[in-house]
Amino acid sequence: MLTLNQVSRRYGGATALDGVDFVVPENTYMALLGASGAGKTTLLRLIAGFEEPDQGTISLNGARIDGQPSHLRDIGFVFQNFALFPHLTVAENVAFGLRHRAHAPLTNEAEIKDRTDAALQLVSLTGFGHRGVSAISGGQRQRVALARTLVCEPRIVLLDEPLGALDANLRSRMCDELKAIRERLGVSFLHVTGSETEALTMGDQVAVLANGRIMQSDAPDTLFSHPGNAEAARHLNAWNIFDAGLCRGDLGQGPIAVRFDQIDVSAKGTAPSARPSLQATYLTGEFNGPTALSFFRAADGTLLQVVDHLSQPRLPDLVEGQGYDLHFAADALRQFHGAA
Amino acid sequence: MTALTTDTPSNTHSPAELREKKDRRRAIALLTPGLLWMTLFMVLPMAMVIYVSFWTQTTFSVNSTLTTASWERFLSSATYLGAIWTTLRIWVIVLIATIVVGYPVALFIGLFVRNKTLQTALLVACVIPFWTSFLIRVIAWRPMLGTEGAINVILMKLGIIHEPLTFLLFSEFSVLVGMTQIYCVFMVGPITFMLGRIDISVIEAARDLGASFGTIFRRIILPLSLPGVMVGSIFVSVMVLGEFATAASLSGRKTNLLGNIIVSQVGSLKWAFAAVAGVVLTIIITAVIALALRLVDLRKEM
């Protein structure tokens, strides 16, 4: 179990992490979702030991690891750009850790070869060992980077946007494979990503990092349907967040959130009186294939989005620039207390 | 379909051929100045030197009757063969010394200084000595190394020695020191360049896999910087093998390099003999570069 306790990291005047409390349980695929610049990579670098926190403690299975040199931490790190050794072959890349680690290096060539082959097989690259790393494709490089890390049997694997450099097709295939590999090994993965779909697909648990803190850490379906605060809701890219004062009916003040797919649209003045509603102007629509997004502008300028599924259309024909009533079930809204 | 086909007149060239022709013309135009220069100032003089090395040398003049006398005298003289040996020995020692002194400097600038501006500033600082003339840089070693020089005075004041050290100046030692200082920067530059190109995350990855700094240096940094060492070695080799000025001003005429022989033979109008030494020197330099290029495939690495 990896535990971060009140971890802070500043760069000059800028605060990257501001008292992060975070737990990655044993045998879990943890996805860490955050916008670019939110400090995701910094967090991983602190755990791996490439940098040290200004404050706070990091411990693995109860023992403190901050302050330890990174090559003795026994933590796997998969880099966004793969960071393969350009002068070595695929097999030499994978065997590097076994052969050259400071703690208990392997000297038996037969054993090194067996474990290298097993690792390459795990990532479906059997037979690629003799190739140079510049002679394989991006997806294959990704797997080599993964095999190189996994072969050392680290106590936890950190993946820094591991799919960012791959094209969309490859990305979805690697998603499944990463999950399967992790389940086979039984080791925890901490996967950092800026894509909410990736985080929700991959994670047994998803944590949202914003403003230098962990905003929420929950199972993906819980997080998606019950975001605990406005920041978490914003990162899921599925919630409209607006001021309660815009709505008809007594909803009080402060930010509230309603999911894109739970808002209905009717002509101006025809919203059912039992449902909370607000007025907004239709801006434009966006066709995405199976779904269509419609954009509205509320009276105070807030942008609102409504999702319509092609198989079950529920929106009327919309005219750009015209006002409509947006309404939703009273139990569909999430109300956040305290700071937004 | 008929509307889409256009008839091209068969007697003219296709656009692809025209374009290829134009590209070839441009390539030739770009090559011409270099080729002309090399022909006029390298190939022709080289041929001339080889030709002159077979001329007949009398005490004060030289005539174009062909003979191998100069070659025979050169290859049977202990002095001249000794000069070849001295040249090679000094070359090897200076090469090693520039690597030993230059590599750590390059490692610091290229890898430990992550700020690009500071990197450039430090490299420029390495070049500052070159703002004075070559001769001044060499001669400046005299007040440093002489019997009354800075090093001897300091060591005597500190009581470490009681007699001035005489091997410091006008010896092979002073030539080695002078050449190492002058040519070191040609080693630092290329190595820094190669080290600067190493992706820092590759080093972090090695560390994450459990390798200590020593191992990372041996297994990752050193192999990736070797092409830089090779390029630096070629620079240093070419300059050291053709050297004469440092030896002339710091060795007190005790160290004779092939370059010094050429200078003194030309000075006494022994053109044929100087030509022989010149050809031998060129052969040695060519062999050294060929060897270096065999060791590292620069086209692949650069």
CSV table of N, CA, C and O in Angstrom, one decimal, chain B residues 109-188:
chain,number,residue,atom,x,y,z
B,109,ILE,N,29.1,20.1,-18.2
B,109,ILE,CA,28.4,21.1,-19.0
B,109,ILE,C,27.2,20.5,-19.7
B,109,ILE,O,26.1,21.0,-19.7
B,110,GLY,N,27.4,19.3,-20.2
B,110,GLY,CA,26.4,18.7,-21.1
B,110,GLY,C,25.3,18.0,-20.3
B,110,GLY,O,24.1,17.9,-20.8
B,111,LEU,N,25.6,17.5,-19.1
B,111,LEU,CA,24.6,16.7,-18.4
B,111,LEU,C,24.1,17.3,-17.1
B,111,LEU,O,22.9,17.2,-16.7
B,112,PHE,N,25.0,17.9,-16.4
B,112,PHE,CA,24.6,18.4,-15.0
B,112,PHE,C,24.1,19.8,-15.1
B,112,PHE,O,23.3,20.2,-14.2
B,113,VAL,N,24.5,20.6,-16.1
B,113,VAL,CA,23.9,21.9,-16.3
B,113,VAL,C,22.7,21.8,-17.2
B,113,VAL,O,22.8,21.5,-18.4
B,114,ARG,N,21.5,22.0,-16.7
B,114,ARG,CA,20.3,21.7,-17.5
B,114,ARG,C,19.8,23.0,-18.2
B,114,ARG,O,19.0,23.0,-19.0
B,115,ASN,N,20.4,24.1,-17.7
B,115,ASN,CA,20.0,25.4,-18.3
B,115,ASN,C,20.7,25.7,-19.6
B,115,ASN,O,22.0,25.8,-19.6
B,116,LYS,N,20.0,25.8,-20.7
B,116,LYS,CA,20.6,25.9,-22.0
B,116,LYS,C,21.5,27.2,-22.1
B,116,LYS,O,22.6,27.1,-22.7
B,117,THR,N,21.1,28.3,-21.5
B,117,THR,CA,21.8,29.5,-21.6
B,117,THR,C,23.2,29.4,-20.9
B,117,THR,O,24.2,29.7,-21.4
B,118,LEU,N,23.1,28.8,-19.7
B,118,LEU,CA,24.3,28.6,-18.9
B,118,LEU,C,25.2,27.6,-19.6
B,118,LEU,O,26.5,27.8,-19.6
B,119,GLN,N,24.7,26.6,-20.3
B,119,GLN,CA,25.5,25.6,-21.0
B,119,GLN,C,26.3,26.4,-22.1
B,119,GLN,O,27.5,26.2,-22.2
B,120,THR,N,25.6,27.2,-22.9
B,120,THR,CA,26.3,28.0,-23.9
B,120,THR,C,27.3,28.9,-23.3
B,120,THR,O,28.4,28.9,-23.8
B,121,ALA,N,27.0,29.5,-22.2
B,121,ALA,CA,27.9,30.5,-21.6
B,121,ALA,C,29.2,29.7,-21.2
B,121,ALA,O,30.3,30.2,-21.4
B,122,LEU,N,29.0,28.5,-20.6
B,122,LEU,CA,30.2,27.8,-20.2
B,122,LEU,C,31.1,27.3,-21.3
B,122,LEU,O,32.3,27.3,-21.3
B,123,LEU,N,30.4,26.9,-22.4
B,123,LEU,CA,31.1,26.5,-23.6
B,123,LEU,C,31.9,27.7,-24.2
B,123,LEU,O,33.1,27.5,-24.6
B,124,VAL,N,31.3,28.8,-24.2
B,124,VAL,CA,32.0,30.0,-24.7
B,124,VAL,C,33.2,30.3,-23.8
B,124,VAL,O,34.3,30.6,-24.3
B,125,ALA,N,33.0,30.1,-22.5
B,125,ALA,CA,34.1,30.4,-21.5
B,125,ALA,C,35.3,29.5,-21.9
B,125,ALA,O,36.5,29.9,-21.7
B,126,CYS,N,35.0,28.2,-22.3
B,126,CYS,CA,36.1,27.3,-22.7
B,126,CYS,C,36.9,27.9,-23.9
B,126,CYS,O,38.0,27.5,-24.1
B,127,VAL,N,36.2,28.7,-24.7
B,127,VAL,CA,36.8,29.1,-26.0
B,127,VAL,C,37.6,30.5,-25.8
B,127,VAL,O,38.3,30.9,-26.6
B,128,ILE,N,37.3,31.1,-24.6
B,128,ILE,CA,37.9,32.4,-24.4
B,128,ILE,C,39.4,32.5,-24.6
B,128,ILE,O,39.9,33.4,-25.2
B,129,PRO,N,40.2,31.5,-24.2
B,129,PRO,CA,41.6,31.5,-24.4
B,129,PRO,C,42.0,31.7,-25.9
B,129,PRO,O,43.0,32.2,-26.2
B,130,PHE,N,41.0,31.3,-26.8
B,130,PHE,CA,41.3,31.4,-28.2
B,130,PHE,C,41.2,32.8,-28.7
B,130,PHE,O,41.4,33.1,-29.9
B,131,TRP,N,40.8,33.7,-27.8
B,131,TRP,CA,40.7,35.1,-28.3
B,131,TRP,C,42.1,35.7,-28.4
B,131,TRP,O,42.2,36.8,-29.0
B,132,THR,N,43.1,35.1,-27.7
B,132,THR,CA,44.4,35.6,-27.9
B,132,THR,C,45.1,34.7,-29.0
B,132,THR,O,44.6,33.6,-29.3
B,133,SER,N,46.2,35.1,-29.5
B,133,SER,CA,46.8,34.4,-30.6
B,133,SER,C,47.4,33.1,-30.1
B,133,SER,O,47.8,32.9,-28.9
B,134,PHE,N,47.6,32.1,-31.0
B,134,PHE,CA,48.1,30.8,-30.7
B,134,PHE,C,49.5,30.9,-30.0
B,134,PHE,O,49.8,30.3,-29.0
B,135,LEU,N,50.3,31.8,-30.5
B,135,LEU,CA,51.7,31.9,-30.1
B,135,LEU,C,51.7,32.4,-28.6
B,135,LEU,O,52.5,31.9,-27.8
B,136,ILE,N,50.9,33.4,-28.3
B,136,ILE,CA,50.9,34.0,-27.0
B,136,ILE,C,50.4,32.9,-26.0
B,136,ILE,O,51.0,32.8,-24.9
B,137,ARG,N,49.4,32.1,-26.4
B,137,ARG,CA,48.9,31.0,-25.5
B,137,ARG,C,50.0,30.1,-25.2
B,137,ARG,O,50.2,29.6,-24.1
B,138,VAL,N,50.8,29.8,-26.2
B,138,VAL,CA,51.9,28.8,-26.0
B,138,VAL,C,53.0,29.4,-25.1
B,138,VAL,O,53.5,28.8,-24.2
B,139,ILE,N,53.4,30.6,-25.5
B,139,ILE,CA,54.5,31.3,-24.8
B,139,ILE,C,54.2,31.6,-23.3
B,139,ILE,O,55.1,31.6,-22.5
B,140,ALA,N,52.9,31.8,-23.1
B,140,ALA,CA,52.5,32.1,-21.7
B,140,ALA,C,52.8,31.0,-20.7
B,140,ALA,O,52.9,31.2,-19.5
B,141,TRP,N,53.1,29.8,-21.3
B,141,TRP,CA,53.5,28.7,-20.4
B,141,TRP,C,54.9,28.9,-19.9
B,141,TRP,O,55.2,28.3,-18.9
B,142,ARG,N,55.7,29.7,-20.5
B,142,ARG,CA,57.1,29.8,-20.1
B,142,ARG,C,57.2,30.5,-18.7
B,142,ARG,O,57.8,29.9,-17.8
B,143,PRO,N,56.5,31.6,-18.4
B,143,PRO,CA,56.6,32.1,-17.0
B,143,PRO,C,55.9,31.3,-16.0
B,143,PRO,O,56.0,31.4,-14.8
B,144,MET,N,55.0,30.3,-16.5
B,144,MET,CA,54.3,29.4,-15.6
B,144,MET,C,55.3,28.3,-15.2
B,144,MET,O,55.3,27.9,-14.0
B,145,LEU,N,56.0,27.7,-16.2
B,145,LEU,CA,56.7,26.4,-15.9
B,145,LEU,C,58.2,26.6,-15.7
B,145,LEU,O,58.9,25.7,-15.3
B,146,GLY,N,58.7,27.8,-16.0
B,146,GLY,CA,60.2,28.0,-15.9
B,146,GLY,C,60.8,27.8,-14.5
B,146,GLY,O,60.1,27.7,-13.6
B,147,THR,N,62.1,27.8,-14.5
B,147,THR,CA,62.8,27.6,-13.2
B,147,THR,C,62.4,28.7,-12.2
B,147,THR,O,62.4,28.5,-11.0
B,148,GLU,N,62.3,29.9,-12.7
B,148,GLU,CA,61.8,31.0,-11.9
B,148,GLU,C,60.3,31.2,-12.0
B,148,GLU,O,59.8,32.3,-11.7
B,149,GLY,N,59.7,30.2,-12.6
B,149,GLY,CA,58.3,30.4,-13.0
B,149,GLY,C,57.3,30.2,-11.8
B,149,GLY,O,57.7,29.9,-10.7
B,150,ALA,N,56.0,30.5,-12.0
B,150,ALA,CA,55.0,30.5,-11.0
B,150,ALA,C,55.0,29.2,-10.2
B,150,ALA,O,55.0,29.2,-8.9
B,151,ILE,N,55.0,28.1,-10.9
B,151,ILE,CA,54.8,26.8,-10.2
B,151,ILE,C,56.0,26.5,-9.2
B,151,ILE,O,55.8,26.2,-8.1
B,152,ASN,N,57.2,26.8,-9.8
B,152,ASN,CA,58.4,26.5,-8.9
B,152,ASN,C,58.4,27.5,-7.8
B,152,ASN,O,58.7,27.0,-6.6
B,153,VAL,N,58.1,28.7,-8.0
B,153,VAL,CA,58.1,29.7,-6.9
B,153,VAL,C,57.1,29.3,-5.8
B,153,VAL,O,57.5,29.3,-4.6
B,154,ILE,N,55.9,28.9,-6.2
B,154,ILE,CA,54.9,28.6,-5.2
B,154,ILE,C,55.3,27.3,-4.4
B,154,ILE,O,55.3,27.3,-3.2
B,155,LEU,N,55.9,26.3,-5.1
B,155,LEU,CA,56.3,25.1,-4.5
B,155,LEU,C,57.4,25.4,-3.5
B,155,LEU,O,57.5,24.8,-2.4
B,156,MET,N,58.3,26.3,-3.9
B,156,MET,CA,59.5,26.6,-3.0
B,156,MET,C,59.0,27.3,-1.8
B,156,MET,O,59.4,27.1,-0.7
B,157,LYS,N,58.1,28.3,-2.0
B,157,LYS,CA,57.6,29.1,-0.9
B,157,LYS,C,56.9,28.2,0.1
B,157,LYS,O,56.9,28.4,1.3
B,158,LEU,N,56.1,27.2,-0.4
B,158,LEU,CA,55.4,26.3,0.5
B,158,LEU,C,56.3,25.3,1.1
B,158,LEU,O,55.9,24.5,2.0
B,159,GLY,N,57.6,25.3,0.7
B,159,GLY,CA,58.6,24.4,1.3
B,159,GLY,C,58.4,22.9,0.8
B,159,GLY,O,59.0,22.0,1.5
B,160,ILE,N,57.7,22.7,-0.2
B,160,ILE,CA,57.5,21.3,-0.7
B,160,ILE,C,58.7,20.9,-1.5
B,160,ILE,O,59.1,19.7,-1.4
B,161,ILE,N,59.4,21.8,-2.2
B,161,ILE,CA,60.7,21.5,-2.8
B,161,ILE,C,61.7,22.5,-2.4
B,161,ILE,O,61.3,23.6,-2.0
B,162,HIS,N,63.0,22.2,-2.6
B,162,HIS,CA,64.0,23.1,-2.2
B,162,HIS,C,64.8,23.6,-3.4
B,162,HIS,O,65.4,24.6,-3.4
B,163,GLU,N,64.8,22.7,-4.5
B,163,GLU,CA,65.5,23.0,-5.7
B,163,GLU,C,64.4,23.3,-6.8
B,163,GLU,O,63.4,22.5,-6.7
B,164,PRO,N,64.5,24.2,-7.7
B,164,PRO,CA,63.5,24.3,-8.7
B,164,PRO,C,63.4,23.1,-9.6
B,164,PRO,O,64.4,22.5,-9.8
B,165,LEU,N,62.2,22.7,-9.9
B,165,LEU,CA,62.0,21.5,-10.8
B,165,LEU,C,62.4,22.0,-12.2
B,165,LEU,O,61.8,22.9,-12.8
B,166,THR,N,63.4,21.3,-12.8
B,166,THR,CA,63.8,21.7,-14.1
B,166,THR,C,63.1,21.0,-15.3
B,166,THR,O,63.2,21.4,-16.4
B,167,PHE,N,62.4,19.9,-15.0
B,167,PHE,CA,61.8,19.1,-16.1
B,167,PHE,C,60.5,19.8,-16.6
B,167,PHE,O,60.0,19.5,-17.6
B,168,LEU,N,60.1,20.9,-15.8
B,168,LEU,CA,58.8,21.5,-16.2
B,168,LEU,C,58.9,22.2,-17.5
B,168,LEU,O,57.9,22.1,-18.3
B,169,LEU,N,60.0,22.9,-17.8
B,169,LEU,CA,60.0,23.7,-19.1
B,169,LEU,C,61.2,23.2,-19.9
B,169,LEU,O,62.1,22.6,-19.5
B,170,PHE,N,61.0,23.4,-21.2
B,170,PHE,CA,62.0,23.0,-22.2
B,170,PHE,C,62.2,21.5,-22.1
B,170,PHE,O,63.3,21.0,-22.0
B,171,SER,N,61.1,20.7,-22.1
B,171,SER,CA,61.2,19.3,-22.1
B,171,SER,C,59.9,18.8,-22.8
B,171,SER,O,59.1,19.5,-23.2
B,172,GLU,N,59.8,17.5,-23.0
B,172,GLU,CA,58.7,16.9,-23.6
B,172,GLU,C,57.4,17.2,-22.7
B,172,GLU,O,56.3,17.4,-23.2
B,173,PHE,N,57.7,17.2,-21.4
B,173,PHE,CA,56.6,17.5,-20.5
B,173,PHE,C,55.9,18.8,-20.8
B,173,PHE,O,54.6,18.9,-20.9
B,174,SER,N,56.7,19.9,-21.0
B,174,SER,CA,56.0,21.2,-21.3
B,174,SER,C,55.3,21.1,-22.6
B,174,SER,O,54.2,21.8,-22.7
B,175,VAL,N,55.8,20.4,-23.6
B,175,VAL,CA,55.1,20.3,-24.8
B,175,VAL,C,53.7,19.6,-24.6
B,175,VAL,O,52.7,20.0,-25.1
B,176,LEU,N,53.7,18.5,-23.8
B,176,LEU,CA,52.5,17.8,-23.5
B,176,LEU,C,51.5,18.7,-22.8
B,176,LEU,O,50.3,18.7,-23.2
B,177,VAL,N,52.0,19.4,-21.8
B,177,VAL,CA,51.1,20.3,-21.1
B,177,VAL,C,50.5,21.4,-22.0
B,177,VAL,O,49.3,21.6,-22.0
B,178,GLY,N,51.4,22.0,-22.8
B,178,GLY,CA,50.9,23.1,-23.7
B,178,GLY,C,49.9,22.6,-24.7
B,178,GLY,O,48.8,23.2,-24.9
B,179,MET,N,50.2,21.4,-25.3
B,179,MET,CA,49.2,20.9,-26.3
B,179,MET,C,47.9,20.5,-25.7
B,179,MET,O,46.8,20.7,-26.3
B,180,THR,N,48.0,19.9,-24.5
B,180,THR,CA,46.7,19.4,-23.9
B,180,THR,C,45.8,20.7,-23.6
B,180,THR,O,44.6,20.7,-23.9
B,181,GLN,N,46.5,21.7,-23.1
B,181,GLN,CA,45.7,22.9,-22.8
B,181,GLN,C,45.1,23.5,-24.1
B,181,GLN,O,43.9,23.9,-24.1
B,182,ILE,N,45.9,23.6,-25.1
B,182,ILE,CA,45.4,24.2,-26.4
B,182,ILE,C,44.3,23.4,-27.0
B,182,ILE,O,43.3,23.9,-27.5
B,183,TYR,N,44.4,22.1,-27.1
B,183,TYR,CA,43.5,21.2,-27.9
B,183,TYR,C,42.3,20.7,-27.1
B,183,TYR,O,41.5,20.0,-27.6
B,184,CYS,N,42.4,20.9,-25.7
B,184,CYS,CA,41.3,20.3,-24.9
B,184,CYS,C,39.9,20.7,-25.3
B,184,CYS,O,39.0,19.9,-25.4
B,185,VAL,N,39.8,22.0,-25.7
B,185,VAL,CA,38.5,22.5,-26.0
B,185,VAL,C,37.9,21.8,-27.2
B,185,VAL,O,36.7,21.6,-27.3
B,186,PHE,N,38.7,21.3,-28.1
B,186,PHE,CA,38.2,20.6,-29.3
B,186,PHE,C,37.7,19.2,-28.9
B,186,PHE,O,36.9,18.6,-29.7
B,187,MET,N,38.0,18.7,-27.7
B,187,MET,CA,37.5,17.5,-27.2
B,187,MET,C,36.2,17.8,-26.5
B,187,MET,O,35.2,17.1,-26.6
B,188,VAL,N,36.2,18.9,-25.7
B,188,VAL,CA,35.0,19.2,-24.8
B,188,VAL,C,33.8,19.5,-25.7
B,188,VAL,O,32.7,19.0,-25.4
